[in-house]
Coordinates of C-alpha atoms and ligand atoms in Angstrom, one line a residue:
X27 CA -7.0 55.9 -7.2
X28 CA -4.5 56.2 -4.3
X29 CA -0.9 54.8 -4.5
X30 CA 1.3 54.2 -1.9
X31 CA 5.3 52.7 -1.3
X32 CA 5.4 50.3 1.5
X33 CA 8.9 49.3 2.6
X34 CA 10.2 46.2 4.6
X35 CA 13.3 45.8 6.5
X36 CA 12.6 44.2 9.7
X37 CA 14.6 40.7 9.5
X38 CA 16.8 39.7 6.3
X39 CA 14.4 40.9 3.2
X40 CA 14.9 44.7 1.8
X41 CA 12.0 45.2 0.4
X42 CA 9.8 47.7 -1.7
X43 CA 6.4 47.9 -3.1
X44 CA 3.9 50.0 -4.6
X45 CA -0.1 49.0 -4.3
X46 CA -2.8 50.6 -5.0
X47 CA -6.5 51.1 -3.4
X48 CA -7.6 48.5 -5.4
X49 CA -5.1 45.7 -4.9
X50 CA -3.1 45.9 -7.3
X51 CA 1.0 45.2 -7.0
X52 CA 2.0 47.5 -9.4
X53 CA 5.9 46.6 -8.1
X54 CA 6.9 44.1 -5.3
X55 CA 10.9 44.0 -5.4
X56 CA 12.4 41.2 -2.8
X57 CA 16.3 41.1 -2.3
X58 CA 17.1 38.3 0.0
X59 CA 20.0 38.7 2.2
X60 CA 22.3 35.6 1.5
X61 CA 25.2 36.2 3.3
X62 CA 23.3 35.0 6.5
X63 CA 23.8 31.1 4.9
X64 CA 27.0 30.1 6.6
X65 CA 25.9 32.1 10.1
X66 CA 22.9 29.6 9.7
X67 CA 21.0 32.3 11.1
X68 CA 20.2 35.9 10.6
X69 CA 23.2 38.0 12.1
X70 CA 21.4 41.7 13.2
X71 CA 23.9 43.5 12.6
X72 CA 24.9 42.0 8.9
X73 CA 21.5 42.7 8.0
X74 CA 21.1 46.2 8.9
X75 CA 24.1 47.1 7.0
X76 CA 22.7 45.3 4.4
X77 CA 19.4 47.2 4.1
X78 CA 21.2 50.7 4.8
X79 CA 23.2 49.5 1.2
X80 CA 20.2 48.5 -0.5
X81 CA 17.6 50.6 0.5
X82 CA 17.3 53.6 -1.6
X83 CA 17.9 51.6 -4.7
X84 CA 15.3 49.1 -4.1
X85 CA 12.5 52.4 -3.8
X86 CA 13.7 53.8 -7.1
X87 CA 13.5 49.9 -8.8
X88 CA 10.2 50.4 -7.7
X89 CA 9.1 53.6 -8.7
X90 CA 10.4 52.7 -12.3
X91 CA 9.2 48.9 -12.5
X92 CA 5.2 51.0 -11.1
X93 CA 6.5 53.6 -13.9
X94 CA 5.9 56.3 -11.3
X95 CA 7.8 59.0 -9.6
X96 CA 7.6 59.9 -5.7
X97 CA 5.0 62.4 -6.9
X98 CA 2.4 60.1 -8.1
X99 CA 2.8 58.3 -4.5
X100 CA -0.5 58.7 -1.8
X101 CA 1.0 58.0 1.2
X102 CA 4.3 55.7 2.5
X103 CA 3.8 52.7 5.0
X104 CA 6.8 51.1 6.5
X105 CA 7.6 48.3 9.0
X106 CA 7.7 49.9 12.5
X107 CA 8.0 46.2 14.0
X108 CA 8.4 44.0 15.5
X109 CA 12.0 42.6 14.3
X110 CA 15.9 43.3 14.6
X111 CA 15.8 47.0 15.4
X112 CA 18.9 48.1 13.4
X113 CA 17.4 46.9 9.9
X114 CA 13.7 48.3 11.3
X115 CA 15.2 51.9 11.9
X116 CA 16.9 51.9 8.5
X117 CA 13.9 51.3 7.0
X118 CA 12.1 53.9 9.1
X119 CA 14.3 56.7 8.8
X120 CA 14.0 55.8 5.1
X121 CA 10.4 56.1 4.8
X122 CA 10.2 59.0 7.4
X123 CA 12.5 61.1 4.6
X124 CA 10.4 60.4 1.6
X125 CA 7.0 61.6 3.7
X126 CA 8.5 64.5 5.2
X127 CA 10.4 65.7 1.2
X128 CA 6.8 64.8 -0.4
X129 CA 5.0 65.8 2.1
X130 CA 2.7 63.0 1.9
X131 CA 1.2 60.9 5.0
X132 CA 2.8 57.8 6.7
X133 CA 1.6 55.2 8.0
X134 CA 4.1 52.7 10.7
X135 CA 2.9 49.2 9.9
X136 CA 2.9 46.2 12.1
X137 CA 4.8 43.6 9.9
X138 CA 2.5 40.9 12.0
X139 CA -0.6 43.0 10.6
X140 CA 0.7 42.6 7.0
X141 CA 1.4 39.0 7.2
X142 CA -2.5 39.4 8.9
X143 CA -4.1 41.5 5.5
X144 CA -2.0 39.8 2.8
X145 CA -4.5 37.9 1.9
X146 CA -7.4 40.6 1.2
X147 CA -4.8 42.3 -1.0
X148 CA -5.9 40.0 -4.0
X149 CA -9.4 39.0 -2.5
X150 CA -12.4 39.8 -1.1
X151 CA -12.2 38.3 2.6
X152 CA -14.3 40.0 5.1
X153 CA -13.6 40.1 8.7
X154 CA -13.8 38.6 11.5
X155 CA -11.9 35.2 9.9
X156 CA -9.5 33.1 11.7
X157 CA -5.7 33.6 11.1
X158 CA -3.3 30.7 11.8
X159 CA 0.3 33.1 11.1
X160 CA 3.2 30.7 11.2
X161 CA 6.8 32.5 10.3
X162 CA 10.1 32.5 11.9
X163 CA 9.8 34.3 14.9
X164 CA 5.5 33.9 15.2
X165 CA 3.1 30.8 15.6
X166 CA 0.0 32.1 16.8
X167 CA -3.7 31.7 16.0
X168 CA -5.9 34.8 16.1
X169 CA -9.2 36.5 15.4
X170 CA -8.3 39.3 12.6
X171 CA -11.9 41.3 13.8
X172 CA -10.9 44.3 11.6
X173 CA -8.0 46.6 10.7
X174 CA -5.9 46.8 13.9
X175 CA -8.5 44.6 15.7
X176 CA -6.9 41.3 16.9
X177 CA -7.9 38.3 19.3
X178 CA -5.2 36.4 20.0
X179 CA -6.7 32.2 20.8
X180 CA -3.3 30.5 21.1
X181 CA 0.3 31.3 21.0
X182 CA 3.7 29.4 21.0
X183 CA 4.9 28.7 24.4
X184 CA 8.8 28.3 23.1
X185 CA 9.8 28.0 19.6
X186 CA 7.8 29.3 16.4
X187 CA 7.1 27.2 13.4
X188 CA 9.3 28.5 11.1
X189 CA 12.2 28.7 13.9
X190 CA 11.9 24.8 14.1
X191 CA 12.0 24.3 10.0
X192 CA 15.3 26.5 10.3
X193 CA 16.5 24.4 13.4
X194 CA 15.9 20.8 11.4
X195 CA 17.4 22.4 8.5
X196 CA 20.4 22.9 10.4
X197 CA 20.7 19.8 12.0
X198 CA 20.5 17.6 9.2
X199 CA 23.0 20.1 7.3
X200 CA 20.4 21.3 4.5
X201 CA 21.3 25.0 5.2
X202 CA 19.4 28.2 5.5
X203 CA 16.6 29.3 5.3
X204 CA 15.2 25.8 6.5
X205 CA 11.4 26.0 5.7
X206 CA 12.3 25.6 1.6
X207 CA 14.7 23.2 2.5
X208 CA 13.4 20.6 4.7
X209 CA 10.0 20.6 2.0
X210 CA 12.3 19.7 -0.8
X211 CA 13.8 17.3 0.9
X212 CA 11.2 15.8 1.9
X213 CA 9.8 15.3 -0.9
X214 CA 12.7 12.1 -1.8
X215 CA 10.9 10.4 1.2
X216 CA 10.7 7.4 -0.9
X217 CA 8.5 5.5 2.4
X218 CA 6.5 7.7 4.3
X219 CA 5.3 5.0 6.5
X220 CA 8.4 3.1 6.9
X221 CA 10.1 7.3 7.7
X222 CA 7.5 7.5 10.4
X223 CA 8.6 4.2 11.9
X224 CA 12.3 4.8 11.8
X225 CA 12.6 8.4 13.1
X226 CA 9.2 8.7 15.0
X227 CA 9.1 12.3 16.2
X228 CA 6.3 14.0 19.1
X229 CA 3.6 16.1 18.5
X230 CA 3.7 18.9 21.9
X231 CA 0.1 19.6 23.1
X232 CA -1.7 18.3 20.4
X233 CA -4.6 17.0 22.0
X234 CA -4.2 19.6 25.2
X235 CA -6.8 22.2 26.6
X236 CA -6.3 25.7 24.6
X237 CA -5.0 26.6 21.0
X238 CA -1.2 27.3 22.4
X239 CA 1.6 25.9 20.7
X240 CA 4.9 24.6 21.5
X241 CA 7.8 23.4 19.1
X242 CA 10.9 23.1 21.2
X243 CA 10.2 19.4 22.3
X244 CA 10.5 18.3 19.0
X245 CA 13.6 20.0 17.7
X246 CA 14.9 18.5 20.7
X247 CA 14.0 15.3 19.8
X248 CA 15.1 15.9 16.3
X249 CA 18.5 16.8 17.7
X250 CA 19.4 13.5 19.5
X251 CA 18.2 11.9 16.3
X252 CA 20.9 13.4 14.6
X253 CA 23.7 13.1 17.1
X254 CA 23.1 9.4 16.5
X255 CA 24.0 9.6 13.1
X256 CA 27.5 10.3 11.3
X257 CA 28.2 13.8 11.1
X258 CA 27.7 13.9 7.1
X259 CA 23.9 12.5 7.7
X260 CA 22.7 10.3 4.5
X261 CA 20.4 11.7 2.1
X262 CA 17.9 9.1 2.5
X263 CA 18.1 9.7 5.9
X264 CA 17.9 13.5 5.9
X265 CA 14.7 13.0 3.6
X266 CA 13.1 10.0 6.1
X267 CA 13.8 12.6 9.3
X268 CA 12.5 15.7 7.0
X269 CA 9.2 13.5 6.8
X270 CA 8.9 12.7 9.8
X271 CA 9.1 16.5 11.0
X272 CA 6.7 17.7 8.9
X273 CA 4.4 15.3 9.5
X274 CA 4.6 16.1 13.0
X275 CA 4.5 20.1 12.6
X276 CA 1.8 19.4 10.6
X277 CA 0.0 17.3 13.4
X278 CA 0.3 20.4 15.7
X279 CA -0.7 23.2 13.0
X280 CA -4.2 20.8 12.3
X281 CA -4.8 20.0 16.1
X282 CA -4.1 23.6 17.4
X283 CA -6.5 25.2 14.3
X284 CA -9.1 22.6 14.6
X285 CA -9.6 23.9 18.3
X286 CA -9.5 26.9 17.4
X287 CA -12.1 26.8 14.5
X288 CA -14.5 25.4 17.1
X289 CA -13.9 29.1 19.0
X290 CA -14.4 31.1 16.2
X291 CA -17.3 29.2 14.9
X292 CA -19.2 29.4 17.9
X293 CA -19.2 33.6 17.5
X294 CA -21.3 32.9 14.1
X295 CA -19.4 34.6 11.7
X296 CA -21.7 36.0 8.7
X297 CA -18.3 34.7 6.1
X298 CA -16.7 32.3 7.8
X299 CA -12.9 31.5 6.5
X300 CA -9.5 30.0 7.9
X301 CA -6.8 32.9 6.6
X302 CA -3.1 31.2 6.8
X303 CA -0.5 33.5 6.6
X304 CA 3.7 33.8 7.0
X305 CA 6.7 32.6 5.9
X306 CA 6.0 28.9 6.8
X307 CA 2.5 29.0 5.0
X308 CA 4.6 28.9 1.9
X309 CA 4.5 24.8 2.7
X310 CA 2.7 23.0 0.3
X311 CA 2.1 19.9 3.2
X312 CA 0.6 22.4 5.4
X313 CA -1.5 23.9 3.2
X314 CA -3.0 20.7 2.1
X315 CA -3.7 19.7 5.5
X316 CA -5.6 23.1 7.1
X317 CA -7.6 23.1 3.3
X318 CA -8.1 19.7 4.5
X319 CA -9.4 21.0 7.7
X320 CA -11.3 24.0 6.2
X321 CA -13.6 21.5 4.0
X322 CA -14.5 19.1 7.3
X323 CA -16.0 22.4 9.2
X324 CA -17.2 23.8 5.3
X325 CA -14.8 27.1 5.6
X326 CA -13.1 29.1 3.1
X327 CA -10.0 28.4 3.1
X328 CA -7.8 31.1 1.8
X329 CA -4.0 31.8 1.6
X330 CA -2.0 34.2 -0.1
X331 CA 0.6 33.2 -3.4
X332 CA 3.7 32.0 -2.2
X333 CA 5.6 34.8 -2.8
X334 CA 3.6 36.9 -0.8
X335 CA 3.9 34.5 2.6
X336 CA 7.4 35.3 2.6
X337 CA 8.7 38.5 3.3
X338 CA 7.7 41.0 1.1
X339 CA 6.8 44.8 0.6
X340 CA 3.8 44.6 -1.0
X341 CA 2.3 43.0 2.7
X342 CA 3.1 46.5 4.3
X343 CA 2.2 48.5 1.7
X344 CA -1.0 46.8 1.5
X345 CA -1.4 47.2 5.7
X346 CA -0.6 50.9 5.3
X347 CA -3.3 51.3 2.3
X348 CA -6.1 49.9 4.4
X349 CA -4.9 52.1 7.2
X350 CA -4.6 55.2 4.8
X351 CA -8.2 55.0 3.8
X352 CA -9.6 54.5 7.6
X353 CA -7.5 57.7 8.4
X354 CA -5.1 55.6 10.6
X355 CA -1.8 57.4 9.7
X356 CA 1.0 58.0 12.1
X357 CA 3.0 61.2 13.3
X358 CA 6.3 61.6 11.8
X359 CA 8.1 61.0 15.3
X360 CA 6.5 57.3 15.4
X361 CA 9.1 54.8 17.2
X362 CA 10.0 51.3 16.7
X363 CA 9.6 48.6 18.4
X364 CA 12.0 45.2 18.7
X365 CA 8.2 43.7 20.1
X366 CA 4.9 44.6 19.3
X367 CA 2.0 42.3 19.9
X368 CA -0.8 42.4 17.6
X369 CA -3.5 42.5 20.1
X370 CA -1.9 45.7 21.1
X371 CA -2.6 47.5 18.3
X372 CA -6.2 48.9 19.0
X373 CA -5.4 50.3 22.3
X374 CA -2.9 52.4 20.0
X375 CA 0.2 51.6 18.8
X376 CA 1.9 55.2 19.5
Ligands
KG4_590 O1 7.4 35.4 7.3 P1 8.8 35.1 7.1 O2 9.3 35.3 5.7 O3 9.7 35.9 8.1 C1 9.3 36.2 9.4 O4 8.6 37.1 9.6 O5 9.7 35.4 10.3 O6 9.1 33.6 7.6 C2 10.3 33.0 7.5 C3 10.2 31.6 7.9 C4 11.6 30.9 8.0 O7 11.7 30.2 9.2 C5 11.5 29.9 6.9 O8 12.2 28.7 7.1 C6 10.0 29.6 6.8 O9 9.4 30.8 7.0 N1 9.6 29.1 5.5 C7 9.1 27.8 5.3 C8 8.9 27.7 3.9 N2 9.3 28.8 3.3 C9 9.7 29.7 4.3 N3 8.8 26.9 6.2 C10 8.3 25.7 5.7 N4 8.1 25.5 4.4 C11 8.4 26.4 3.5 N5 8.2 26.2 2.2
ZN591 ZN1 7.4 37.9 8.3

C-alpha cells in the first residue's frame, strides 16, 4: 500500500500530511499563521518566513504522528501553486530535497486540484461531478471530468467568496480570518427578517445569463453601511449586517450553482453529484442551502469535513496520490507558479 507526504505552503497554513492509496490520513498537521490578525490580511512576506521556520518540523510531526520514517514514504506531492510565491518556493525546495535524498518520485500539485479531490479522499465519488470551490482567492464553478481534467462553467468577475467574508469581517471589526467570524456572529441575529429589512444588501448577477460570479458590489455596499455607523459598530448590529451578508452570498452561491447544475445535467452524468469544496465551504449556511439545492435536482450532494475545506496537507497529498498511481509525477526542475488555472492542467502543467 503506497504512502506519500504531501506539503502545503502556498498562503498562511504550513502544512504536512501523510495518506495513503486507500484514503487514509494517517497524519494531517495544520499550523495556522496568526501573526497575519492585526495586518487583517495575509502579509507575503511574513508568511514565507514563517513556513521556512516551520517547515522541517511540521514533516517530522508527521512522520512520527504516521509512525513512519522518510523510508516508508512512496512518493512526495507539494503545492506548486497557485499562491504567494515566497511561501510556495519554500515549500518546494522542501519537498524537492526529500525526493531527490530518498530518491522517491514527486509529484507538483495544483492546490485548486486538491481543494477539487478532497472529497474522494474519504469517499467514493466518481467523475464527471460538479464542483462549486469557494476559498479566499477562488469562486468558480467547474466540471472535475477526471484527474487533471477541468471545465471551468463560471468564474468570479472581481472578488472571490471567501475574500468578501474576510472584507465584512473587517469592516464590522470581527477580525481575521473573516469566513469563521462573520458565521459566529451571525448566528446572535436574534431577527432574521427584521436584519434583512434594516441592512438590505444586493445579490450581483443572480438571475443573469452564465454561471459567473461577482462579489465586489456587495462588499461595497457593506462598506457604506458601516461608514454610517459609529466606528466601534454595536454587536447587535454587527450580527444583523453579518445576516444580511450571508444571506446574500448565499443568494449568489444557490443562483450561480442552480445554473450550473442545469449544464451539467444535461451531459447525463452516469453518478450525478454537486462536490463543494474550499475554505468558505466550511459554512454551515451555505452548505445547507446547495444540500438544499442538491435534493430539488435529486443529486448527491457531498462535501468534505470541515477541517479538510480549509487549508490542509492532506488535500495535496491526496492530489499527488491519485496522480502517483496514473503515473503523472513531475521532473525535479518543476517551477512554480503565482497563477495556475485549473483548466490548464491537461494541456500540461510543465
Ligand atoms: O481554502 P482556504 O483555506 O484558502 C484559500 O485557498 O484561499 O480558504 C480561506 C477562506 C478565507 O477567506 C476564510 O475567511 C474562508 O475561507 N472561510 C470561511 C469559513 N471558514 C473559512 N468563509 C465562510 N464561512 C466559514 N466558516
Ligand atoms: Zn485553499
Amino acid at each position: 500500500m503506497k504512502r506519500i507526504l504531501g506539503i502545503e505552503t502556498s498562503c498562511d497554513e504550513t502544512a504536512a500530511a501523510i495518506v495513503t492509496e486507500q484514503g487514509d490520513i494517517l497524519a494531517n498537521i495544520v499550523l495556522s499563521q496568526r501573526d497575519h490578525d492585526v495586518f487583517g490580511g495575509v502579509v507575503p512576506e511574513i508568511a514565507a518566513r514563517a513556513h521556512l521556520h516551520h517547515i522541517d518540523t511540521l514533516v517530522q510531526q508527521a512522520l512520527d504522528e504516521a509512525k513512519l520514517t522518510f523510508k516508508d514514504l512512496d512518493g512526495v506531492a507539494v503545492t506548486a501553486g497557485p499562491g504567494l510565491i515566497g511561501g510556495v518556493m519554500v515549500g518546494v525546495m522542501t519537498a524537492k530535497a526529500i525526493a531527490t535524498v530518498q530518491n522517491i518520485p514527486l509529484v507538483a500539485v495544483n492546490h485548486l486540484e486538491g481543494h477539487a479531490l478532497t472529497v474522494r479522499l474519504g469517499e467514493d465519488v466518481p467523475f464527471p461531478y460538479l464542483l462549486l470551490l469557494v476559498s479566499g482567492g477562488h469562486c468558480q464553478l467547474l466540471i472535475v471530468q477526471d484527474v487533471g481534467k477541468y471545465k471551468r462553467l463560471g468564474t468570479t468577475l472581481d472578488d472571490a467568496a471567501g475574500e468578501a467574508f474576510d472584507k465584512t469581517a473587517k469592516l464590522l471589526g470581527l477580525g481575521y480570518p473573516g469566513g469563521p467570524a462573520v458565521e459566529k456572529t451571525a448566528l446572535e441575529c436574534a431577527d432574521p427578517a427584521q436584519a434583512l429589512k434594516k441592512f438590505p444588501l444586493p445579490t450581483p448577477m443572480v438571475g443573469k445569463p452564465g454561471c459567473d460570479f461577482s462579489f465586489s458590489g456587495l462588499k461595497t455596499a457593506v462598506k457604506r453601511i458601516a461608514d454610517t455607523l459609529p466606528n466601534a459598530i454595536e454587536r447587535k448590529d454587527a450580527a444583523d449586517i453579518s445576516y444580511s451578508f450571508q444571506h446574500s452570498v448565499a443568494t449568489i452561491l444557490n443562483n450561480r450553482t442552480e445554473r450550473a447544475i442545469k449544464e451539467y445535467l444535461a451531459l447525463n452524468p452516469a453518478h450525478p453529484a454537486l462536490v463543494v469544496a474550499g475554505g468558505v465551504a466550511a459554512n454551515k449556511t451555505l452548505r445547507q442551502g446547495l444540500e438544499a439545492l442538491s435534493r430539488k435536482y435529486k443529486i448527491r450532494f457531498v462535501a468534505p469535513p470541515l477541517n479538510l475545506c480549509t487549508d490542509n496537507a492532506a488535500m495535496i497529498a491526496w492530489a499527488g496520490m491519485e496522480r502517483l498511481l496514473r503515473g503523472m509525477t513531475d521532473p525535479s526542475d518543476f517551477p512554480v507558479y503565482p497563477r495556475w488555472p485549473l483548466e490548464s492542467l491537461g494541456t500540461k502543467n510543465v
